[in-house]
Amino acid sequence: MRFLLLCSSLLLAHISLSEELDVDPRFEDSELKKTTREIELVDPEEIPADIRENLPSLVEKFQTERAAANNRFVLLPHRPNYVMPLTYQTKPSDEEWDRLLEGLSDGEFDGSNTEFDHVEAVFQISVKYILAEGLLGKYSSLEFGYTNRSFWQAYNKDISAPFRETNHEPELMLNWQPKHLSWLDLVGISLNHQSNGQTATLSRSWNRVIGYATNITEHGLWHYRVWWRIPETDDADPFDPRDNDNPDIDDYMGPGEIAYTHVMGNHHLTTTARNNFNFDENRGALQLEWSFPVSKRLRGYVHYFNGYGESLIDYNRYQERFGLGIQLSDWL
């Protein structure tokens, strides 16, 4: 169980660091002058050699998270963070915007000024905070994460370059290491809410309980997620906030997804797939990502998506997208 071996390599003894800090004279007599921290460090030599050799970024990630766990001022990357200034979508849709504006104008709106461009910018910001550790053993953690994915019509000056869609996804996660499942290195469960923060016909949201697991291999990382949607009413009146915004979203998003990140030197290739397993009306999605270093801190990023559920507003619309940009953090 590689993840367990990796984390069990944490030095058993705490290393106490007492250091004199250069502080403003005004705080000469305060507690800020001297800070004592206890940090559990990862000894790289105790990590399995194939992981050290083939997945050095994963080792560095665990070291960073262990050090950050004791600092309440630190936010950590959660999912990949990226900015794509240039993407091309094959089927932009302004149908829902036209529907909303027509309803608000008593049918007088003709829809002539809301056409979305094929080209837009897309970015994702995803962070997490470690709330507690050791709830289910030494290497377990309770974490809060937040992911924001935005679709920005940055070059569409005809309609004042609006944010076409923004998806907000807060979640509460409990992670632990299974001691008796050698093929899984990390398992967890989360309470997940996803919404686009809109109103009336534009509103989309759902709540899920998600179970997930990770398996570390010699050259990559498998990640599995299955979810159960928390039931809502079957009514779907878009102008009633108590009703279900998207009662059929499971038909398009399916019950889960599987992802694999393959590491080739400094290049990371990630494939993510999901399917609704309905052979009569089969729907799913495939996402391909390639990241590579362009500087010490930044990675080039190439993105391809094909299928349903790229964003909440388009969950039931087939979409294909090509994108180029910069990645700030990856799974590894």
PDB file of C-alpha atoms in Angstrom, residues 25-319:
ATOM      1  CA  PRO A  25      10.465  46.856  17.397  1.00  0.00           C
ATOM      2  CA  ARG A  26       6.901  47.596  18.428  1.00  0.00           C
ATOM      3  CA  PHE A  27       6.423  43.867  18.978  1.00  0.00           C
ATOM      4  CA  GLU A  28       9.710  43.351  20.825  1.00  0.00           C
ATOM      5  CA  ASP A  29       7.997  42.060  23.953  1.00  0.00           C
ATOM      6  CA  SER A  30       5.167  40.204  22.277  1.00  0.00           C
ATOM      7  CA  GLU A  31       4.695  36.521  21.579  1.00  0.00           C
ATOM      8  CA  LEU A  32       5.524  37.198  17.931  1.00  0.00           C
ATOM      9  CA  LYS A  33       9.204  37.439  18.747  1.00  0.00           C
ATOM     10  CA  LYS A  34       9.581  33.717  19.245  1.00  0.00           C
ATOM     11  CA  THR A  35       7.575  31.034  17.481  1.00  0.00           C
ATOM     12  CA  THR A  36       7.684  27.344  18.262  1.00  0.00           C
ATOM     13  CA  ARG A  37       6.282  24.927  15.703  1.00  0.00           C
ATOM     14  CA  GLU A  38       5.981  21.183  15.574  1.00  0.00           C
ATOM     15  CA  ILE A  39       6.164  19.755  12.069  1.00  0.00           C
ATOM     16  CA  GLU A  40       6.093  16.115  11.004  1.00  0.00           C
ATOM     17  CA  LEU A  41       8.618  15.879   8.182  1.00  0.00           C
ATOM     18  CA  VAL A  42       8.714  13.291   5.430  1.00  0.00           C
ATOM     19  CA  ASP A  43      12.021  11.472   5.141  1.00  0.00           C
ATOM     20  CA  PRO A  44      12.485  10.985   1.361  1.00  0.00           C
ATOM     21  CA  GLU A  45      14.770   7.991   1.892  1.00  0.00           C
ATOM     22  CA  GLU A  46      11.918   6.087   3.546  1.00  0.00           C
ATOM     23  CA  ILE A  47       9.611   6.527   0.548  1.00  0.00           C
ATOM     24  CA  PRO A  48       9.535   3.607  -1.933  1.00  0.00           C
ATOM     25  CA  ALA A  49      12.263   4.125  -4.530  1.00  0.00           C
ATOM     26  CA  ASP A  50       9.996   3.837  -7.578  1.00  0.00           C
ATOM     27  CA  ILE A  51       7.732   6.620  -6.261  1.00  0.00           C
ATOM     28  CA  ARG A  52      10.719   8.846  -5.467  1.00  0.00           C
ATOM     29  CA  GLU A  53      12.095   8.282  -8.941  1.00  0.00           C
ATOM     30  CA  ASN A  54       8.932   8.440 -11.042  1.00  0.00           C
ATOM     31  CA  LEU A  55       6.605  10.688  -8.993  1.00  0.00           C
ATOM     32  CA  PRO A  56       8.813  13.312  -7.313  1.00  0.00           C
ATOM     33  CA  SER A  57       6.062  15.937  -7.527  1.00  0.00           C
ATOM     34  CA  LEU A  58       3.749  13.684  -5.483  1.00  0.00           C
ATOM     35  CA  VAL A  59       6.407  13.323  -2.787  1.00  0.00           C
ATOM     36  CA  GLU A  60       6.865  17.096  -2.724  1.00  0.00           C
ATOM     37  CA  LYS A  61       3.104  17.580  -2.457  1.00  0.00           C
ATOM     38  CA  PHE A  62       2.836  15.367   0.634  1.00  0.00           C
ATOM     39  CA  GLN A  63       5.784  17.110   2.263  1.00  0.00           C
ATOM     40  CA  THR A  64       4.197  20.504   1.642  1.00  0.00           C
ATOM     41  CA  GLU A  65       0.800  19.434   2.966  1.00  0.00           C
ATOM     42  CA  ARG A  66       2.318  17.958   6.123  1.00  0.00           C
ATOM     43  CA  ALA A  67       4.162  21.203   6.836  1.00  0.00           C
ATOM     44  CA  ALA A  68       1.082  23.296   6.031  1.00  0.00           C
ATOM     45  CA  ALA A  69      -1.215  21.239   8.255  1.00  0.00           C
ATOM     46  CA  ASN A  70       0.084  23.047  11.326  1.00  0.00           C
ATOM     47  CA  ASN A  71      -0.325  26.518   9.830  1.00  0.00           C
ATOM     48  CA  ARG A  72      -3.860  27.858  10.052  1.00  0.00           C
ATOM     49  CA  PHE A  73      -3.067  30.648   7.587  1.00  0.00           C
ATOM     50  CA  VAL A  74      -2.327  28.342   4.638  1.00  0.00           C
ATOM     51  CA  LEU A  75      -4.678  27.404   1.802  1.00  0.00           C
ATOM     52  CA  LEU A  76      -3.599  24.436  -0.318  1.00  0.00           C
ATOM     53  CA  PRO A  77      -4.402  23.569  -3.946  1.00  0.00           C
ATOM     54  CA  HIS A  78      -7.342  21.178  -4.158  1.00  0.00           C
ATOM     55  CA  ARG A  79      -8.118  20.284  -7.765  1.00  0.00           C
ATOM     56  CA  PRO A  80      -5.978  21.553 -10.661  1.00  0.00           C
ATOM     57  CA  ASN A  81      -5.757  25.337 -10.990  1.00  0.00           C
ATOM     58  CA  TYR A  82      -5.481  26.727 -14.503  1.00  0.00           C
ATOM     59  CA  VAL A  83      -6.183  29.682 -16.766  1.00  0.00           C
ATOM     60  CA  MET A  84      -7.056  29.156 -20.435  1.00  0.00           C
ATOM     61  CA  PRO A  85      -7.182  32.561 -22.173  1.00  0.00           C
ATOM     62  CA  LEU A  86      -8.088  30.843 -25.424  1.00  0.00           C
ATOM     63  CA  THR A  87     -10.663  28.076 -25.855  1.00  0.00           C
ATOM     64  CA  TYR A  88     -12.978  27.158 -28.713  1.00  0.00           C
ATOM     65  CA  GLN A  89     -16.387  25.588 -28.034  1.00  0.00           C
ATOM     66  CA  THR A  90     -18.279  24.008 -30.910  1.00  0.00           C
ATOM     67  CA  LYS A  91     -21.844  24.670 -29.740  1.00  0.00           C
ATOM     68  CA  PRO A  92     -22.272  27.868 -27.720  1.00  0.00           C
ATOM     69  CA  SER A  93     -25.856  28.269 -26.551  1.00  0.00           C
ATOM     70  CA  ASP A  94     -27.699  31.383 -25.446  1.00  0.00           C
ATOM     71  CA  GLU A  95     -31.042  29.579 -25.306  1.00  0.00           C
ATOM     72  CA  GLU A  96     -31.470  29.890 -21.526  1.00  0.00           C
ATOM     73  CA  TRP A  97     -30.513  33.570 -21.480  1.00  0.00           C
ATOM     74  CA  ASP A  98     -33.026  34.290 -24.244  1.00  0.00           C
ATOM     75  CA  ARG A  99     -35.687  32.345 -22.359  1.00  0.00           C
ATOM     76  CA  LEU A 100     -35.083  34.352 -19.187  1.00  0.00           C
ATOM     77  CA  LEU A 101     -35.024  37.740 -20.913  1.00  0.00           C
ATOM     78  CA  GLU A 102     -38.128  36.915 -22.912  1.00  0.00           C
ATOM     79  CA  GLY A 103     -39.981  36.016 -19.717  1.00  0.00           C
ATOM     80  CA  LEU A 104     -38.893  39.211 -18.000  1.00  0.00           C
ATOM     81  CA  SER A 105     -39.929  41.348 -20.976  1.00  0.00           C
ATOM     82  CA  ASP A 106     -43.397  39.798 -21.417  1.00  0.00           C
ATOM     83  CA  GLY A 107     -42.433  38.282 -24.757  1.00  0.00           C
ATOM     84  CA  GLU A 108     -41.126  41.478 -26.332  1.00  0.00           C
ATOM     85  CA  PHE A 109     -37.443  40.421 -26.322  1.00  0.00           C
ATOM     86  CA  ASP A 110     -36.304  39.216 -29.761  1.00  0.00           C
ATOM     87  CA  GLY A 111     -32.981  37.638 -28.699  1.00  0.00           C
ATOM     88  CA  SER A 112     -30.937  39.514 -31.281  1.00  0.00           C
ATOM     89  CA  ASN A 113     -28.270  40.859 -28.914  1.00  0.00           C
ATOM     90  CA  THR A 114     -27.269  37.848 -26.779  1.00  0.00           C
ATOM     91  CA  GLU A 115     -25.360  35.647 -29.210  1.00  0.00           C
ATOM     92  CA  PHE A 116     -22.392  33.979 -27.521  1.00  0.00           C
ATOM     93  CA  ASP A 117     -19.038  33.539 -29.274  1.00  0.00           C
ATOM     94  CA  HIS A 118     -17.348  30.215 -29.922  1.00  0.00           C
ATOM     95  CA  VAL A 119     -14.133  31.623 -28.423  1.00  0.00           C
ATOM     96  CA  GLU A 120     -14.002  32.321 -24.689  1.00  0.00           C
ATOM     97  CA  ALA A 121     -11.656  32.188 -21.688  1.00  0.00           C
ATOM     98  CA  VAL A 122     -12.005  29.466 -19.059  1.00  0.00           C
ATOM     99  CA  PHE A 123     -10.315  29.277 -15.671  1.00  0.00           C
ATOM    100  CA  GLN A 124     -10.514  27.151 -12.541  1.00  0.00           C
ATOM    101  CA  ILE A 125      -9.558  28.152  -8.995  1.00  0.00           C
ATOM    102  CA  SER A 126      -9.579  25.333  -6.447  1.00  0.00           C
ATOM    103  CA  VAL A 127      -8.315  25.482  -2.841  1.00  0.00           C
ATOM    104  CA  LYS A 128      -8.724  23.502   0.367  1.00  0.00           C
ATOM    105  CA  TYR A 129      -8.139  24.000   4.083  1.00  0.00           C
ATOM    106  CA  ILE A 130      -7.221  21.282   6.568  1.00  0.00           C
ATOM    107  CA  LEU A 131      -9.708  21.541   9.443  1.00  0.00           C
ATOM    108  CA  ALA A 132      -8.551  18.636  11.599  1.00  0.00           C
ATOM    109  CA  GLU A 133      -6.331  15.569  11.581  1.00  0.00           C
ATOM    110  CA  GLY A 134      -6.318  12.171  13.240  1.00  0.00           C
ATOM    111  CA  LEU A 135     -10.075  11.638  13.446  1.00  0.00           C
ATOM    112  CA  LEU A 136      -9.818   8.136  11.938  1.00  0.00           C
ATOM    113  CA  GLY A 137      -6.211   7.334  12.661  1.00  0.00           C
ATOM    114  CA  LYS A 138      -2.936   9.174  12.402  1.00  0.00           C
ATOM    115  CA  TYR A 139      -3.077   9.832   8.666  1.00  0.00           C
ATOM    116  CA  SER A 140      -6.698  10.922   8.334  1.00  0.00           C
ATOM    117  CA  SER A 141      -7.909  14.471   7.795  1.00  0.00           C
ATOM    118  CA  LEU A 142     -11.061  16.561   7.683  1.00  0.00           C
ATOM    119  CA  GLU A 143     -10.844  19.187   4.943  1.00  0.00           C
ATOM    120  CA  PHE A 144     -12.956  21.908   3.365  1.00  0.00           C
ATOM    121  CA  GLY A 145     -12.542  22.547  -0.349  1.00  0.00           C
ATOM    122  CA  TYR A 146     -13.879  25.098  -2.791  1.00  0.00           C
ATOM    123  CA  THR A 147     -13.677  25.015  -6.588  1.00  0.00           C
ATOM    124  CA  ASN A 148     -14.684  27.822  -8.942  1.00  0.00           C
ATOM    125  CA  ARG A 149     -14.835  27.217 -12.691  1.00  0.00           C
ATOM    126  CA  SER A 150     -15.726  30.204 -14.867  1.00  0.00           C
ATOM    127  CA  PHE A 151     -16.551  30.579 -18.562  1.00  0.00           C
ATOM    128  CA  TRP A 152     -15.844  34.137 -19.679  1.00  0.00           C
ATOM    129  CA  GLN A 153     -16.876  35.657 -22.997  1.00  0.00           C
ATOM    130  CA  ALA A 154     -13.819  37.891 -22.732  1.00  0.00           C
ATOM    131  CA  TYR A 155     -13.656  38.781 -26.434  1.00  0.00           C
ATOM    132  CA  ASN A 156     -17.376  39.299 -27.020  1.00  0.00           C
ATOM    133  CA  LYS A 157     -17.566  43.104 -26.953  1.00  0.00           C
ATOM    134  CA  ASP A 158     -21.023  43.114 -28.567  1.00  0.00           C
ATOM    135  CA  ILE A 159     -22.559  42.003 -25.258  1.00  0.00           C
ATOM    136  CA  SER A 160     -20.006  43.632 -22.915  1.00  0.00           C
ATOM    137  CA  ALA A 161     -17.825  40.513 -22.414  1.00  0.00           C
ATOM    138  CA  PRO A 162     -19.936  38.813 -19.696  1.00  0.00           C
ATOM    139  CA  PHE A 163     -19.142  35.781 -17.581  1.00  0.00           C
ATOM    140  CA  ARG A 164     -21.403  33.314 -19.365  1.00  0.00           C
ATOM    141  CA  GLU A 165     -21.313  30.753 -16.554  1.00  0.00           C
ATOM    142  CA  THR A 166     -19.622  30.285 -13.178  1.00  0.00           C
ATOM    143  CA  ASN A 167     -19.874  27.048 -11.208  1.00  0.00           C
ATOM    144  CA  HIS A 168     -19.299  27.101  -7.442  1.00  0.00           C
ATOM    145  CA  GLU A 169     -18.463  23.822  -5.696  1.00  0.00           C
ATOM    146  CA  PRO A 170     -17.869  23.795  -1.923  1.00  0.00           C
ATOM    147  CA  GLU A 171     -17.366  20.424  -0.251  1.00  0.00           C
ATOM    148  CA  LEU A 172     -16.552  18.930   3.135  1.00  0.00           C
ATOM    149  CA  MET A 173     -14.194  15.938   2.878  1.00  0.00           C
ATOM    150  CA  LEU A 174     -13.061  13.196   5.233  1.00  0.00           C
ATOM    151  CA  ASN A 175      -9.952  11.295   4.054  1.00  0.00           C
ATOM    152  CA  TRP A 176      -8.241   8.260   5.516  1.00  0.00           C
ATOM    153  CA  GLN A 177      -5.957   5.347   4.599  1.00  0.00           C
ATOM    154  CA  PRO A 178      -7.454   1.859   4.478  1.00  0.00           C
ATOM    155  CA  LYS A 179      -5.144  -0.544   6.286  1.00  0.00           C
ATOM    156  CA  HIS A 180      -6.631  -3.729   4.865  1.00  0.00           C
ATOM    157  CA  LEU A 181      -7.119  -2.775   1.179  1.00  0.00           C
ATOM    158  CA  SER A 182      -3.689  -3.033  -0.413  1.00  0.00           C
ATOM    159  CA  TRP A 183      -4.915  -1.878  -3.828  1.00  0.00           C
ATOM    160  CA  LEU A 184      -6.235   1.445  -2.480  1.00  0.00           C
ATOM    161  CA  ASP A 185      -3.928   4.088  -1.040  1.00  0.00           C
ATOM    162  CA  LEU A 186      -6.503   6.686   0.019  1.00  0.00           C
ATOM    163  CA  VAL A 187     -10.274   6.666   0.455  1.00  0.00           C
ATOM    164  CA  GLY A 188     -12.686   9.386   1.426  1.00  0.00           C
ATOM    165  CA  ILE A 189     -16.218  10.687   1.511  1.00  0.00           C
ATOM    166  CA  SER A 190     -17.484  14.200   0.883  1.00  0.00           C
ATOM    167  CA  LEU A 191     -20.633  16.260   1.152  1.00  0.00           C
ATOM    168  CA  ASN A 192     -20.684  18.247  -2.082  1.00  0.00           C
ATOM    169  CA  HIS A 193     -22.785  21.176  -3.302  1.00  0.00           C
ATOM    170  CA  GLN A 194     -22.520  22.504  -6.842  1.00  0.00           C
ATOM    171  CA  SER A 195     -24.377  25.557  -8.109  1.00  0.00           C
ATOM    172  CA  ASN A 196     -24.056  28.240 -10.751  1.00  0.00           C
ATOM    173  CA  GLY A 197     -25.440  30.921  -8.440  1.00  0.00           C
ATOM    174  CA  GLN A 198     -28.117  32.015 -10.900  1.00  0.00           C
ATOM    175  CA  THR A 199     -31.854  32.553 -10.631  1.00  0.00           C
ATOM    176  CA  ALA A 200     -35.041  31.540 -12.440  1.00  0.00           C
ATOM    177  CA  THR A 201     -34.434  29.664 -15.723  1.00  0.00           C
ATOM    178  CA  LEU A 202     -30.654  30.045 -15.429  1.00  0.00           C
ATOM    179  CA  SER A 203     -30.418  28.341 -12.018  1.00  0.00           C
ATOM    180  CA  ARG A 204     -28.671  24.962 -11.818  1.00  0.00           C
ATOM    181  CA  SER A 205     -27.636  23.114  -8.667  1.00  0.00           C
ATOM    182  CA  TRP A 206     -27.427  19.730  -6.999  1.00  0.00           C
ATOM    183  CA  ASN A 207     -26.197  18.191  -3.753  1.00  0.00           C
ATOM    184  CA  ARG A 208     -24.273  14.927  -3.600  1.00  0.00           C
ATOM    185  CA  VAL A 209     -22.619  12.495  -1.252  1.00  0.00           C
ATOM    186  CA  ILE A 210     -19.420  11.416  -2.996  1.00  0.00           C
ATOM    187  CA  GLY A 211     -17.215   8.451  -2.207  1.00  0.00           C
ATOM    188  CA  TYR A 212     -13.744   8.435  -3.721  1.00  0.00           C
ATOM    189  CA  ALA A 213     -10.528   6.449  -3.738  1.00  0.00           C
ATOM    190  CA  THR A 214      -6.982   6.849  -5.039  1.00  0.00           C
ATOM    191  CA  ASN A 215      -4.485   4.249  -6.193  1.00  0.00           C
ATOM    192  CA  ILE A 216      -0.830   5.171  -6.772  1.00  0.00           C
ATOM    193  CA  THR A 217       1.007   3.202  -9.457  1.00  0.00           C
ATOM    194  CA  GLU A 218       4.609   3.262 -10.575  1.00  0.00           C
ATOM    195  CA  HIS A 219       3.977   5.876 -13.261  1.00  0.00           C
ATOM    196  CA  GLY A 220       0.755   7.570 -12.289  1.00  0.00           C
ATOM    197  CA  LEU A 221      -2.349   8.012 -10.224  1.00  0.00           C
ATOM    198  CA  TRP A 222      -5.829   6.471 -10.533  1.00  0.00           C
ATOM    199  CA  HIS A 223      -8.741   8.383  -9.027  1.00  0.00           C
ATOM    200  CA  TYR A 224     -12.262   6.964  -8.686  1.00  0.00           C
ATOM    201  CA  ARG A 225     -15.421   8.836  -7.671  1.00  0.00           C
ATOM    202  CA  VAL A 226     -18.990   7.582  -7.237  1.00  0.00           C
ATOM    203  CA  TRP A 227     -21.853   9.772  -6.077  1.00  0.00           C
ATOM    204  CA  TRP A 228     -25.430   9.704  -4.874  1.00  0.00           C
ATOM    205  CA  ARG A 229     -27.603  12.727  -5.440  1.00  0.00           C
ATOM    206  CA  ILE A 230     -29.477  13.928  -2.367  1.00  0.00           C
ATOM    207  CA  PRO A 231     -33.160  13.767  -3.413  1.00  0.00           C
ATOM    208  CA  GLU A 232     -35.132  16.910  -4.224  1.00  0.00           C
ATOM    209  CA  THR A 233     -38.696  17.543  -5.306  1.00  0.00           C
ATOM    210  CA  ASP A 234     -39.716  16.295  -8.756  1.00  0.00           C
ATOM    211  CA  ASP A 235     -41.316  19.650  -9.582  1.00  0.00           C
ATOM    212  CA  ALA A 236     -39.310  21.796 -12.002  1.00  0.00           C
ATOM    213  CA  ASP A 237     -40.825  25.273 -12.097  1.00  0.00           C
ATOM    214  CA  PRO A 238     -37.818  27.541 -12.918  1.00  0.00           C
ATOM    215  CA  PHE A 239     -39.451  30.510 -11.192  1.00  0.00           C
ATOM    216  CA  ASP A 240     -40.089  28.618  -7.925  1.00  0.00           C
ATOM    217  CA  PRO A 241     -36.892  28.529  -5.801  1.00  0.00           C
ATOM    218  CA  ARG A 242     -38.175  25.488  -3.901  1.00  0.00           C
ATOM    219  CA  ASP A 243     -38.358  23.342  -7.045  1.00  0.00           C
ATOM    220  CA  ASN A 244     -35.689  21.175  -8.664  1.00  0.00           C
ATOM    221  CA  ASP A 245     -33.590  23.174 -11.150  1.00  0.00           C
ATOM    222  CA  ASN A 246     -32.380  20.117 -13.048  1.00  0.00           C
ATOM    223  CA  PRO A 247     -34.316  16.924 -12.206  1.00  0.00           C
ATOM    224  CA  ASP A 248     -32.681  14.896 -15.001  1.00  0.00           C
ATOM    225  CA  ILE A 249     -29.031  15.808 -14.374  1.00  0.00           C
ATOM    226  CA  ASP A 250     -28.215  12.193 -13.391  1.00  0.00           C
ATOM    227  CA  ASP A 251     -29.196  11.099 -16.903  1.00  0.00           C
ATOM    228  CA  TYR A 252     -26.295  13.162 -18.269  1.00  0.00           C
ATOM    229  CA  MET A 253     -23.701  13.126 -15.478  1.00  0.00           C
ATOM    230  CA  GLY A 254     -24.058   9.476 -14.512  1.00  0.00           C
ATOM    231  CA  PRO A 255     -23.203   7.948 -11.108  1.00  0.00           C
ATOM    232  CA  GLY A 256     -19.478   8.694 -11.058  1.00  0.00           C
ATOM    233  CA  GLU A 257     -16.224   9.104 -12.954  1.00  0.00           C
ATOM    234  CA  ILE A 258     -12.754   7.642 -13.287  1.00  0.00           C
ATOM    235  CA  ALA A 259      -9.508   9.503 -13.967  1.00  0.00           C
ATOM    236  CA  TYR A 260      -5.912   8.483 -14.593  1.00  0.00           C
ATOM    237  CA  THR A 261      -2.864  10.765 -14.568  1.00  0.00           C
ATOM    238  CA  HIS A 262       0.159   9.307 -16.352  1.00  0.00           C
ATOM    239  CA  VAL A 263       3.583  10.785 -15.646  1.00  0.00           C
ATOM    240  CA  MET A 264       6.265  10.861 -18.354  1.00  0.00           C
ATOM    241  CA  GLY A 265       9.168  12.799 -16.911  1.00  0.00           C
ATOM    242  CA  ASN A 266       7.868  16.338 -16.383  1.00  0.00           C
ATOM    243  CA  HIS A 267       4.850  15.766 -18.627  1.00  0.00           C
ATOM    244  CA  HIS A 268       1.486  14.832 -17.102  1.00  0.00           C
ATOM    245  CA  LEU A 269      -1.314  13.291 -19.179  1.00  0.00           C
ATOM    246  CA  THR A 270      -4.739  13.039 -17.517  1.00  0.00           C
ATOM    247  CA  THR A 271      -7.791  11.230 -18.889  1.00  0.00           C
ATOM    248  CA  THR A 272     -11.188  11.585 -17.174  1.00  0.00           C
ATOM    249  CA  ALA A 273     -14.283   9.650 -18.241  1.00  0.00           C
ATOM    250  CA  ARG A 274     -17.858   9.228 -17.062  1.00  0.00           C
ATOM    251  CA  ASN A 275     -20.977   7.515 -18.409  1.00  0.00           C
ATOM    252  CA  ASN A 276     -24.617   7.151 -17.397  1.00  0.00           C
ATOM    253  CA  PHE A 277     -24.605   3.393 -18.232  1.00  0.00           C
ATOM    254  CA  ASN A 278     -27.967   3.754 -19.975  1.00  0.00           C
ATOM    255  CA  PHE A 279     -27.612   1.810 -23.212  1.00  0.00           C
ATOM    256  CA  ASP A 280     -30.880   3.125 -24.653  1.00  0.00           C
ATOM    257  CA  GLU A 281     -29.952   6.788 -24.149  1.00  0.00           C
ATOM    258  CA  ASN A 282     -26.233   6.604 -23.539  1.00  0.00           C
ATOM    259  CA  ARG A 283     -24.495   9.827 -22.524  1.00  0.00           C
ATOM    260  CA  GLY A 284     -21.142  10.580 -21.004  1.00  0.00           C
ATOM    261  CA  ALA A 285     -18.026  12.693 -21.262  1.00  0.00           C
ATOM    262  CA  LEU A 286     -14.318  12.382 -22.001  1.00  0.00           C
ATOM    263  CA  GLN A 287     -11.713  14.944 -20.954  1.00  0.00           C
ATOM    264  CA  LEU A 288      -8.029  14.903 -21.960  1.00  0.00           C
ATOM    265  CA  GLU A 289      -5.391  17.142 -20.357  1.00  0.00           C
ATOM    266  CA  TRP A 290      -1.677  17.583 -21.004  1.00  0.00           C
ATOM    267  CA  SER A 291       0.554  19.737 -18.822  1.00  0.00           C
ATOM    268  CA  PHE A 292       4.277  20.409 -19.153  1.00  0.00           C
ATOM    269  CA  PRO A 293       6.751  22.810 -17.504  1.00  0.00           C
ATOM    270  CA  VAL A 294       7.355  26.228 -19.059  1.00  0.00           C
ATOM    271  CA  SER A 295       9.031  27.801 -16.011  1.00  0.00           C
ATOM    272  CA  LYS A 296       9.862  26.937 -12.411  1.00  0.00           C
ATOM    273  CA  ARG A 297       6.335  27.780 -11.236  1.00  0.00           C
ATOM    274  CA  LEU A 298       4.120  27.477 -14.325  1.00  0.00           C
ATOM    275  CA  ARG A 299       3.092  24.657 -16.628  1.00  0.00           C
ATOM    276  CA  GLY A 300       1.722  24.804 -20.136  1.00  0.00           C
ATOM    277  CA  TYR A 301      -1.763  23.346 -20.389  1.00  0.00           C
ATOM    278  CA  VAL A 302      -3.651  21.739 -23.300  1.00  0.00           C
ATOM    279  CA  HIS A 303      -7.288  20.773 -22.724  1.00  0.00           C
ATOM    280  CA  TYR A 304      -9.915  18.824 -24.690  1.00  0.00           C
ATOM    281  CA  PHE A 305     -13.494  18.036 -23.638  1.00  0.00           C
ATOM    282  CA  ASN A 306     -16.163  16.022 -25.445  1.00  0.00           C
ATOM    283  CA  GLY A 307     -19.595  15.153 -24.073  1.00  0.00           C
ATOM    284  CA  TYR A 308     -22.151  16.339 -21.537  1.00  0.00           C
ATOM    285  CA  GLY A 309     -21.828  18.168 -18.232  1.00  0.00           C
ATOM    286  CA  GLU A 310     -18.898  20.466 -18.902  1.00  0.00           C
ATOM    287  CA  SER A 311     -20.780  23.182 -17.009  1.00  0.00           C
ATOM    288  CA  LEU A 312     -24.047  23.191 -15.089  1.00  0.00           C
ATOM    289  CA  ILE A 313     -25.856  25.479 -17.519  1.00  0.00           C
ATOM    290  CA  ASP A 314     -24.955  23.077 -20.355  1.00  0.00           C
ATOM    291  CA  TYR A 315     -25.247  19.808 -18.440  1.00  0.00           C
ATOM    292  CA  ASN A 316     -27.794  18.473 -20.966  1.00  0.00           C
ATOM    293  CA  ARG A 317     -26.144  19.905 -24.087  1.00  0.00           C
ATOM    294  CA  TYR A 318     -23.461  18.069 -26.040  1.00  0.00           C
ATOM    295  CA  GLN A 319     -20.291  20.140 -26.141  1.00  0.00           C
TER     296      GLN A 319
END
